[in-house]
PDB file of N, CA and C in Angstrom:
ATOM      1  N   MET Z   1      57.798 106.013 123.247  1.00 94.00           N
ATOM      2  CA  MET Z   1      57.501 106.311 123.592  1.00 94.00           C
ATOM      3  C   MET Z   1      57.712 104.415 124.689  1.00 94.00           C
ATOM      4  N   LYS Z   2      59.384 104.654 125.835  1.00 97.00           N
ATOM      5  CA  LYS Z   2      59.577 104.057 126.525  1.00 97.00           C
ATOM      6  C   LYS Z   2      58.437 102.353 127.453  1.00 97.00           C
ATOM      7  N   LYS Z   3      59.121 101.549 127.082  1.00 95.00           N
ATOM      8  CA  LYS Z   3      58.678 100.386 127.538  1.00 95.00           C
ATOM      9  C   LYS Z   3      58.309 100.240 129.118  1.00 95.00           C
ATOM     10  N   SER Z   4      58.754 101.097 129.305  1.00 96.00           N
ATOM     11  CA  SER Z   4      58.722 101.403 131.280  1.00 96.00           C
ATOM     12  C   SER Z   4      57.228 102.160 131.369  1.00 96.00           C
ATOM     13  N   GLU Z   5      57.448 103.518 129.986  1.00 97.00           N
ATOM     14  CA  GLU Z   5      55.967 104.431 129.463  1.00 97.00           C
ATOM     15  C   GLU Z   5      54.922 104.094 130.213  1.00 97.00           C
ATOM     16  N   LEU Z   6      55.335 103.106 129.149  1.00 97.00           N
ATOM     17  CA  LEU Z   6      53.464 101.986 128.524  1.00 97.00           C
ATOM     18  C   LEU Z   6      52.991 101.531 128.989  1.00 97.00           C
ATOM     19  N   ILE Z   7      54.232 100.632 130.187  1.00 97.00           N
ATOM     20  CA  ILE Z   7      54.040  99.537 130.892  1.00 97.00           C
ATOM     21  C   ILE Z   7      53.020 100.942 132.372  1.00 97.00           C
ATOM     22  N   SER Z   8      53.627 101.995 132.465  1.00 97.00           N
ATOM     23  CA  SER Z   8      53.064 102.817 133.827  1.00 97.00           C
ATOM     24  C   SER Z   8      51.467 103.039 132.770  1.00 97.00           C
ATOM     25  N   TRP Z   9      51.699 103.365 131.988  1.00 97.00           N
ATOM     26  CA  TRP Z   9      50.392 104.570 131.631  1.00 97.00           C
ATOM     27  C   TRP Z   9      49.272 102.786 131.459  1.00 97.00           C
ATOM     28  N   ILE Z  10      49.870 102.153 131.215  1.00 97.00           N
ATOM     29  CA  ILE Z  10      48.024 100.714 130.783  1.00 97.00           C
ATOM     30  C   ILE Z  10      47.500 100.454 132.610  1.00 97.00           C
ATOM     31  N   SER Z  11      48.992 100.800 133.212  1.00 97.00           N
ATOM     32  CA  SER Z  11      48.644 100.335 134.236  1.00 97.00           C
ATOM     33  C   SER Z  11      47.911 100.908 135.195  1.00 97.00           C
ATOM     34  N   LYS Z  12      47.666 102.245 135.237  1.00 97.00           N
ATOM     35  CA  LYS Z  12      47.249 103.334 135.487  1.00 97.00           C
ATOM     36  C   LYS Z  12      45.692 104.016 135.039  1.00 97.00           C
ATOM     37  N   LEU Z  13      44.952 103.049 133.590  1.00 97.00           N
ATOM     38  CA  LEU Z  13      44.247 103.048 132.912  1.00 97.00           C
ATOM     39  C   LEU Z  13      43.975 102.158 133.154  1.00 97.00           C
ATOM     40  N   GLU Z  14      44.444 100.748 133.005  1.00 96.00           N
ATOM     41  CA  GLU Z  14      43.601  99.382 133.791  1.00 96.00           C
ATOM     42  C   GLU Z  14      43.464  98.594 135.736  1.00 96.00           C
ATOM     43  N   GLU Z  15      44.071 100.100 136.265  1.00 96.00           N
ATOM     44  CA  GLU Z  15      44.357  99.677 138.085  1.00 96.00           C
ATOM     45  C   GLU Z  15      43.956  98.526 137.742  1.00 96.00           C
ATOM     46  N   MET Z  16      45.913  97.944 137.560  1.00 96.00           N
ATOM     47  CA  MET Z  16      46.080  96.524 136.903  1.00 96.00           C
ATOM     48  C   MET Z  16      47.914  96.945 137.745  1.00 96.00           C
ATOM     49  N   PRO Z  17      48.071  96.127 138.344  1.00 97.00           N
ATOM     50  CA  PRO Z  17      49.585  96.151 138.909  1.00 97.00           C
ATOM     51  C   PRO Z  17      50.759  96.062 137.727  1.00 97.00           C
ATOM     52  N   GLN Z  18      51.936  97.063 137.975  1.00 97.00           N
ATOM     53  CA  GLN Z  18      52.231  96.867 136.614  1.00 97.00           C
ATOM     54  C   GLN Z  18      53.472  96.419 135.962  1.00 97.00           C
ATOM     55  N   GLY Z  19      53.785  95.014 137.689  1.00 97.00           N
ATOM     56  CA  GLY Z  19      54.198  93.544 136.743  1.00 97.00           C
ATOM     57  C   GLY Z  19      52.934  91.993 136.233  1.00 97.00           C
ATOM     58  N   ASP Z  20      51.931  92.783 136.397  1.00 97.00           N
ATOM     59  CA  ASP Z  20      50.521  92.290 135.777  1.00 97.00           C
ATOM     60  C   ASP Z  20      51.305  93.113 134.260  1.00 97.00           C
ATOM     61  N   VAL Z  21      51.171  94.201 134.143  1.00 97.00           N
ATOM     62  CA  VAL Z  21      51.218  94.625 132.322  1.00 97.00           C
ATOM     63  C   VAL Z  21      52.168  94.640 131.908  1.00 97.00           C
ATOM     64  N   GLU Z  22      53.524  94.724 133.076  1.00 98.00           N
ATOM     65  CA  GLU Z  22      54.737  93.825 131.999  1.00 98.00           C
ATOM     66  C   GLU Z  22      54.798  92.484 131.768  1.00 98.00           C
ATOM     67  N   ARG Z  23      54.621  91.558 132.293  1.00 98.00           N
ATOM     68  CA  ARG Z  23      53.638  90.417 132.278  1.00 98.00           C
ATOM     69  C   ARG Z  23      53.417  89.936 130.362  1.00 98.00           C
ATOM     70  N   VAL Z  24      52.421  90.874 130.715  1.00 97.00           N
ATOM     71  CA  VAL Z  24      51.656  90.246 129.380  1.00 97.00           C
ATOM     72  C   VAL Z  24      51.994  91.248 128.116  1.00 97.00           C
ATOM     73  N   LEU Z  25      52.772  92.255 128.232  1.00 96.00           N
ATOM     74  CA  LEU Z  25      53.841  92.556 126.596  1.00 96.00           C
ATOM     75  C   LEU Z  25      54.558  91.659 127.067  1.00 96.00           C
ATOM     76  N   ASP Z  26      55.400  90.685 127.678  1.00 97.00           N
ATOM     77  CA  ASP Z  26      55.854  90.703 127.615  1.00 97.00           C
ATOM     78  C   ASP Z  26      56.091  89.198 126.426  1.00 97.00           C
ATOM     79  N   ARG Z  27      54.521  88.607 127.211  1.00 97.00           N
ATOM     80  CA  ARG Z  27      54.163  87.559 126.727  1.00 97.00           C
ATOM     81  C   ARG Z  27      53.676  87.511 124.923  1.00 97.00           C
ATOM     82  N   LEU Z  28      53.127  88.696 124.953  1.00 96.00           N
ATOM     83  CA  LEU Z  28      52.752  89.511 123.534  1.00 96.00           C
ATOM     84  C   LEU Z  28      53.415  89.218 122.370  1.00 96.00           C
ATOM     85  N   GLY Z  29      54.409  89.722 123.144  1.00 95.00           N
ATOM     86  CA  GLY Z  29      55.848  89.804 121.874  1.00 95.00           C
ATOM     87  C   GLY Z  29      56.403  88.155 122.142  1.00 95.00           C
ATOM     88  N   ALA Z  30      56.415  87.720 123.289  1.00 96.00           N
ATOM     89  CA  ALA Z  30      56.652  86.490 122.460  1.00 96.00           C
ATOM     90  C   ALA Z  30      55.608  85.553 121.873  1.00 96.00           C
ATOM     91  N   VAL Z  31      54.467  85.401 121.183  1.00 95.00           N
ATOM     92  CA  VAL Z  31      53.724  85.422 121.138  1.00 95.00           C
ATOM     93  C   VAL Z  31      54.527  85.824 119.243  1.00 95.00           C
ATOM     94  N   VAL Z  32      54.005  86.386 119.381  1.00 95.00           N
ATOM     95  CA  VAL Z  32      53.791  87.467 117.830  1.00 95.00           C
ATOM     96  C   VAL Z  32      54.972  86.566 117.265  1.00 95.00           C
ATOM     97  N   VAL Z  33      56.098  86.741 118.636  1.00 95.00           N
ATOM     98  CA  VAL Z  33      57.833  86.135 117.276  1.00 95.00           C
ATOM     99  C   VAL Z  33      57.656  84.888 117.065  1.00 95.00           C
ATOM    100  N   THR Z  34      56.615  84.187 117.904  1.00 94.00           N
ATOM    101  CA  THR Z  34      56.168  82.880 117.560  1.00 94.00           C
ATOM    102  C   THR Z  34      55.214  82.818 116.722  1.00 94.00           C
ATOM    103  N   GLU Z  35      54.815  83.630 115.949  1.00 93.00           N
ATOM    104  CA  GLU Z  35      54.048  83.325 114.826  1.00 93.00           C
ATOM    105  C   GLU Z  35      54.568  83.398 114.165  1.00 93.00           C
ATOM    106  N   LEU Z  36      55.337  84.329 113.749  1.00 94.00           N
ATOM    107  CA  LEU Z  36      55.894  85.420 112.169  1.00 94.00           C
ATOM    108  C   LEU Z  36      56.928  84.154 111.652  1.00 94.00           C
ATOM    109  N   SER Z  37      57.841  83.848 112.927  1.00 91.00           N
ATOM    110  CA  SER Z  37      59.012  83.357 113.122  1.00 91.00           C
ATOM    111  C   SER Z  37      59.652  82.429 112.178  1.00 91.00           C
ATOM    112  N   GLY Z  38      57.777  81.312 111.586  1.00 82.00           N
ATOM    113  CA  GLY Z  38      58.806  80.404 111.329  1.00 82.00           C
ATOM    114  C   GLY Z  38      58.131  80.338 109.207  1.00 82.00           C
ATOM    115  N   GLY Z  39      57.730  81.842 108.821  1.00 78.00           N
ATOM    116  CA  GLY Z  39      57.176  81.894 108.040  1.00 78.00           C
ATOM    117  C   GLY Z  39      55.547  83.057 107.851  1.00 78.00           C
ATOM    118  N   PRO Z  40      55.226  82.629 106.494  1.00 88.00           N
ATOM    119  CA  PRO Z  40      54.622  83.511 106.644  1.00 88.00           C
ATOM    120  C   PRO Z  40      52.816  82.839 107.730  1.00 88.00           C
ATOM    121  N   GLY Z  41      52.333  84.191 107.471  1.00 92.00           N
ATOM    122  CA  GLY Z  41      51.832  84.388 108.672  1.00 92.00           C
ATOM    123  C   GLY Z  41      51.688  85.194 109.088  1.00 92.00           C
ATOM    124  N   GLU Z  42      50.231  86.051 110.425  1.00 95.00           N
ATOM    125  CA  GLU Z  42      49.770  86.410 110.612  1.00 95.00           C
ATOM    126  C   GLU Z  42      49.146  86.723 112.409  1.00 95.00           C
ATOM    127  N   VAL Z  43      49.609  88.647 111.944  1.00 96.00           N
ATOM    128  CA  VAL Z  43      49.496  88.590 114.417  1.00 96.00           C
ATOM    129  C   VAL Z  43      48.166  89.804 113.696  1.00 96.00           C
ATOM    130  N   SER Z  44      47.111  90.137 114.069  1.00 96.00           N
ATOM    131  CA  SER Z  44      46.529  91.273 114.376  1.00 96.00           C
ATOM    132  C   SER Z  44      46.504  91.531 115.336  1.00 96.00           C
ATOM    133  N   LEU Z  45      46.944  92.657 115.202  1.00 95.00           N
ATOM    134  CA  LEU Z  45      46.980  93.747 117.001  1.00 95.00           C
ATOM    135  C   LEU Z  45      45.541  94.772 116.610  1.00 95.00           C
ATOM    136  N   PRO Z  46      44.604  94.321 117.485  1.00 94.00           N
ATOM    137  CA  PRO Z  46      43.143  95.263 117.192  1.00 94.00           C
ATOM    138  C   PRO Z  46      42.989  96.441 117.533  1.00 94.00           C
ATOM    139  N   GLY Z  47      43.026  97.646 116.866  1.00 93.00           N
ATOM    140  CA  GLY Z  47      42.964  99.193 116.923  1.00 93.00           C
ATOM    141  C   GLY Z  47      44.617  99.451 116.187  1.00 93.00           C
ATOM    142  N   ILE Z  48      44.955  98.971 115.709  1.00 95.00           N
ATOM    143  CA  ILE Z  48      45.856  99.163 115.533  1.00 95.00           C
ATOM    144  C   ILE Z  48      46.637  98.626 114.095  1.00 95.00           C
ATOM    145  N   GLY Z  49      46.046  97.524 113.888  1.00 97.00           N
ATOM    146  CA  GLY Z  49      46.321  96.721 111.896  1.00 97.00           C
ATOM    147  C   GLY Z  49      47.489  95.913 112.579  1.00 97.00           C
ATOM    148  N   LYS Z  50      47.602  94.422 110.637  1.00 97.00           N
ATOM    149  CA  LYS Z  50      47.566  93.682 110.795  1.00 97.00           C
ATOM    150  C   LYS Z  50      50.086  93.981 110.691  1.00 97.00           C
ATOM    151  N   LEU Z  51      49.910  93.053 111.961  1.00 97.00           N
ATOM    152  CA  LEU Z  51      52.042  92.300 110.728  1.00 97.00           C
ATOM    153  C   LEU Z  51      51.615  90.937 110.161  1.00 97.00           C
ATOM    154  N   LYS Z  52      52.452  91.511 108.996  1.00 97.00           N
ATOM    155  CA  LYS Z  52      52.116  89.953 108.465  1.00 97.00           C
ATOM    156  C   LYS Z  52      53.658  89.358 107.795  1.00 97.00           C
ATOM    157  N   ALA Z  53      54.417  88.040 108.506  1.00 95.00           N
ATOM    158  CA  ALA Z  53      55.266  87.880 108.030  1.00 95.00           C
ATOM    159  C   ALA Z  53      55.112  86.706 106.618  1.00 95.00           C
ATOM    160  N   ASN Z  54      55.973  87.419 105.552  1.00 94.00           N
ATOM    161  CA  ASN Z  54      56.479  86.601 104.582  1.00 94.00           C
ATOM    162  C   ASN Z  54      57.942  86.172 104.198  1.00 94.00           C
ATOM    163  N   GLN Z  55      58.324  85.007 103.548  1.00 92.00           N
ATOM    164  CA  GLN Z  55      59.219  84.336 103.441  1.00 92.00           C
ATOM    165  C   GLN Z  55      59.899  84.420 102.175  1.00 92.00           C
ATOM    166  N   ARG Z  56      60.921  85.218 101.877  1.00 92.00           N
ATOM    167  CA  ARG Z  56      61.200  85.965 100.467  1.00 92.00           C
ATOM    168  C   ARG Z  56      62.889  85.415 100.208  1.00 92.00           C
ATOM    169  N   ASN Z  57      62.305  84.960  98.926  1.00 95.00           N
ATOM    170  CA  ASN Z  57      63.028  83.297  98.139  1.00 95.00           C
ATOM    171  C   ASN Z  57      64.281  84.043  98.025  1.00 95.00           C
ATOM    172  N   GLU Z  58      65.422  83.567  97.774  1.00 97.00           N
ATOM    173  CA  GLU Z  58      66.910  83.773  97.653  1.00 97.00           C
ATOM    174  C   GLU Z  58      66.556  84.922  96.918  1.00 97.00           C
ATOM    175  N   ARG Z  59      67.863  85.442  95.937  1.00 97.00           N
ATOM    176  CA  ARG Z  59      67.967  86.093  94.923  1.00 97.00           C
ATOM    177  C   ARG Z  59      69.550  86.099  94.429  1.00 97.00           C
ATOM    178  N   ALA Z  60      69.380  87.201  93.128  1.00 97.00           N
ATOM    179  CA  ALA Z  60      71.147  87.291  92.075  1.00 97.00           C
ATOM    180  C   ALA Z  60      70.499  89.245  93.274  1.00 97.00           C
ATOM    181  N   GLY Z  61      71.301  89.506  93.311  1.00 96.00           N
ATOM    182  CA  GLY Z  61      71.770  90.814  94.183  1.00 96.00           C
ATOM    183  C   GLY Z  61      73.226  91.140  93.216  1.00 96.00           C
ATOM    184  N   TYR Z  62      73.077  93.154  93.091  1.00 95.00           N
ATOM    185  CA  TYR Z  62      75.120  92.844  92.525  1.00 95.00           C
ATOM    186  C   TYR Z  62      75.886  94.085  94.385  1.00 95.00           C
ATOM    187  N   ASN Z  63      76.795  93.831  94.551  1.00 95.00           N
ATOM    188  CA  ASN Z  63      77.375  94.140  95.900  1.00 95.00           C
ATOM    189  C   ASN Z  63      77.208  96.263  94.972  1.00 95.00           C
ATOM    190  N   PRO Z  64      77.145  96.335  95.917  1.00 94.00           N
ATOM    191  CA  PRO Z  64      76.967  98.904  96.152  1.00 94.00           C
ATOM    192  C   PRO Z  64      78.842  98.423  94.438  1.00 94.00           C
ATOM    193  N   LYS Z  65      79.308  98.116  95.645  1.00 95.00           N
ATOM    194  CA  LYS Z  65      80.396  99.144  96.291  1.00 95.00           C
ATOM    195  C   LYS Z  65      81.531  98.737  94.960  1.00 95.00           C
ATOM    196  N   THR Z  66      81.229  97.474  94.691  1.00 96.00           N
ATOM    197  CA  THR Z  66      82.219  96.353  93.718  1.00 96.00           C
ATOM    198  C   THR Z  66      81.734  96.176  91.839  1.00 96.00           C
ATOM    199  N   GLY Z  67      80.486  96.020  92.321  1.00 94.00           N
ATOM    200  CA  GLY Z  67      79.041  95.594  91.697  1.00 94.00           C
ATOM    201  C   GLY Z  67      79.584  93.894  90.712  1.00 94.00           C
ATOM    202  N   LYS Z  68      80.265  94.167  91.495  1.00 96.00           N
ATOM    203  CA  LYS Z  68      79.959  91.723  91.921  1.00 96.00           C
ATOM    204  C   LYS Z  68      79.237  90.773  92.463  1.00 96.00           C
ATOM    205  N   PRO Z  69      78.536  89.982  91.258  1.00 97.00           N
ATOM    206  CA  PRO Z  69      76.979  89.430  91.663  1.00 97.00           C
ATOM    207  C   PRO Z  69      77.146  88.860  93.424  1.00 97.00           C
ATOM    208  N   ILE Z  70      75.593  88.925  93.546  1.00 97.00           N
ATOM    209  CA  ILE Z  70      76.192  88.335  95.270  1.00 97.00           C
ATOM    210  C   ILE Z  70      74.800  87.793  95.513  1.00 97.00           C
ATOM    211  N   ARG Z  71      74.858  86.677  96.797  1.00 97.00           N
ATOM    212  CA  ARG Z  71      73.585  85.808  96.502  1.00 97.00           C
ATOM    213  C   ARG Z  71      72.841  87.076  97.629  1.00 97.00           C
ATOM    214  N   ILE Z  72      71.667  86.745  97.542  1.00 97.00           N
ATOM    215  CA  ILE Z  72      70.914  87.590  98.651  1.00 97.00           C
ATOM    216  C   ILE Z  72      69.966  86.796  99.347  1.00 97.00           C
ATOM    217  N   PRO Z  73      70.310  85.753 101.017  1.00 97.00           N
ATOM    218  CA  PRO Z  73      69.827  84.330 101.383  1.00 97.00           C
ATOM    219  C   PRO Z  73      68.216  85.187 101.173  1.00 97.00           C
ATOM    220  N   ALA Z  74      67.652  84.339 101.980  1.00 94.00           N
ATOM    221  CA  ALA Z  74      66.048  83.943 101.880  1.00 94.00           C
ATOM    222  C   ALA Z  74      65.674  83.866 102.783  1.00 94.00           C
ATOM    223  N   ARG Z  75      64.396  85.284 103.634  1.00 93.00           N
ATOM    224  CA  ARG Z  75      65.073  85.737 105.270  1.00 93.00           C
ATOM    225  C   ARG Z  75      63.281  85.774 105.170  1.00 93.00           C
ATOM    226  N   ILE Z  76      62.527  85.887 105.945  1.00 93.00           N
ATOM    227  CA  ILE Z  76      61.899  86.349 106.567  1.00 93.00           C
ATOM    228  C   ILE Z  76      61.193  88.328 106.646  1.00 93.00           C
ATOM    229  N   THR Z  77      60.037  88.253 105.974  1.00 94.00           N
ATOM    230  CA  THR Z  77      60.219  90.074 106.151  1.00 94.00           C
ATOM    231  C   THR Z  77      58.460  90.164 107.313  1.00 94.00           C
ATOM    232  N   VAL Z  78      58.904  91.084 108.182  1.00 95.00           N
ATOM    233  CA  VAL Z  78      57.234  91.516 108.336  1.00 95.00           C
ATOM    234  C   VAL Z  78      57.054  93.460 107.704  1.00 95.00           C
ATOM    235  N   LYS Z  79      56.237  92.109 108.067  1.00 96.00           N
ATOM    236  CA  LYS Z  79      54.989  94.067 107.325  1.00 96.00           C
ATOM    237  C   LYS Z  79      53.489  94.666 108.327  1.00 96.00           C
ATOM    238  N   LEU Z  80      53.309  95.713 108.680  1.00 97.00           N
ATOM    239  CA  LEU Z  80      52.251  96.503 109.438  1.00 97.00           C
ATOM    240  C   LEU Z  80      51.794  96.414 108.166  1.00 97.00           C
ATOM    241  N   THR Z  81      50.670  96.677 108.326  1.00 97.00           N
ATOM    242  CA  THR Z  81      49.499  97.281 107.680  1.00 97.00           C
ATOM    243  C   THR Z  81      48.709  97.487 108.224  1.00 97.00           C
ATOM    244  N   LEU Z  82      48.747  99.419 108.412  1.00 97.00           N
ATOM    245  CA  LEU Z  82      47.971  99.874 109.521  1.00 97.00           C
ATOM    246  C   LEU Z  82      46.182  99.657 109.150  1.00 97.00           C
ATOM    247  N   SER Z  83      44.765 100.284 110.041  1.00 96.00           N
ATOM    248  CA  SER Z  83      43.132  99.515 109.842  1.00 96.00           C
ATOM    249  C   SER Z  83      43.367 100.644 109.901  1.00 96.00           C
ATOM    250  N   GLN Z  84      42.303 101.217 109.313  1.00 95.00           N
ATOM    251  CA  GLN Z  84      41.893 101.639 108.441  1.00 95.00           C
ATOM    252  C   GLN Z  84      41.388 103.041 110.225  1.00 95.00           C
ATOM    253  N   SER Z  85      40.878 102.445 111.385  1.00 94.00           N
ATOM    254  CA  SER Z  85      40.187 103.377 111.578  1.00 94.00           C
ATOM    255  C   SER Z  85      41.381 104.356 112.423  1.00 94.00           C
ATOM    256  N   PHE Z  86      42.559 103.543 112.561  1.00 95.00           N
ATOM    257  CA  PHE Z  86      43.756 103.695 112.917  1.00 95.00           C
ATOM    258  C   PHE Z  86      44.482 105.098 112.577  1.00 95.00           C
ATOM    259  N   LYS Z  87      44.261 104.727 111.532  1.00 95.00           N
ATOM    260  CA  LYS Z  87      44.402 106.507 110.552  1.00 95.00           C
ATOM    261  C   LYS Z  87      43.831 107.067 110.926  1.00 95.00           C
ATOM    262  N   ASN Z  88      42.148 106.485 110.848  1.00 94.00           N
ATOM    263  CA  ASN Z  88      41.702 107.980 110.563  1.00 94.00           C
ATOM    264  C   ASN Z  88      41.955 108.984 112.363  1.00 94.00           C
ATOM    265  N   SER Z  89      42.152 107.978 112.893  1.00 93.00           N
ATOM    266  CA  SER Z  89      42.575 109.225 114.588  1.00 93.00           C
ATOM    267  C   SER Z  89      44.037 109.106 114.336  1.00 93.00           C
ATOM    268  N   LEU Z  90      45.059 108.922 113.670  1.00 92.00           N
ATOM    269  CA  LEU Z  90      45.822 110.132 113.475  1.00 92.00           C
ATOM    270  C   LEU Z  90      45.813 110.996 112.466  1.00 92.00           C
ATOM    271  N   ARG Z  91      44.826 111.415 111.977  1.00 92.00           N
ATOM    272  CA  ARG Z  91      44.524 112.722 110.531  1.00 92.00           C
ATOM    273  C   ARG Z  91      43.191 113.263 111.113  1.00 92.00           C
ATOM    274  N   GLY Z  92      43.212 112.909 112.388  1.00 79.00           N
ATOM    275  CA  GLY Z  92      42.289 113.259 113.761  1.00 79.00           C
ATOM    276  C   GLY Z  92      40.689 113.873 113.153  1.00 79.00           C
TER     277      GLY Z  92
END
């Protein structure tokens, strides 16, 4: 589903102008990025699950093409854990 389709669908369900729905979705995205970009953090998406950010430390690795050792820099990873109710609704 594309963003425009999601906006249209929510707009009809909630009887809200599409512009208002789009602003809410954009702000939701901004809040999630702000909360998770600083490192360890968690954002709950009711009815869906939790987005959890973790700091991954720098580590040694190998270039698969050359076999030479390389340094893999530290970074933030994000994981989505689905809620049990969401999993159950997908199963039918």
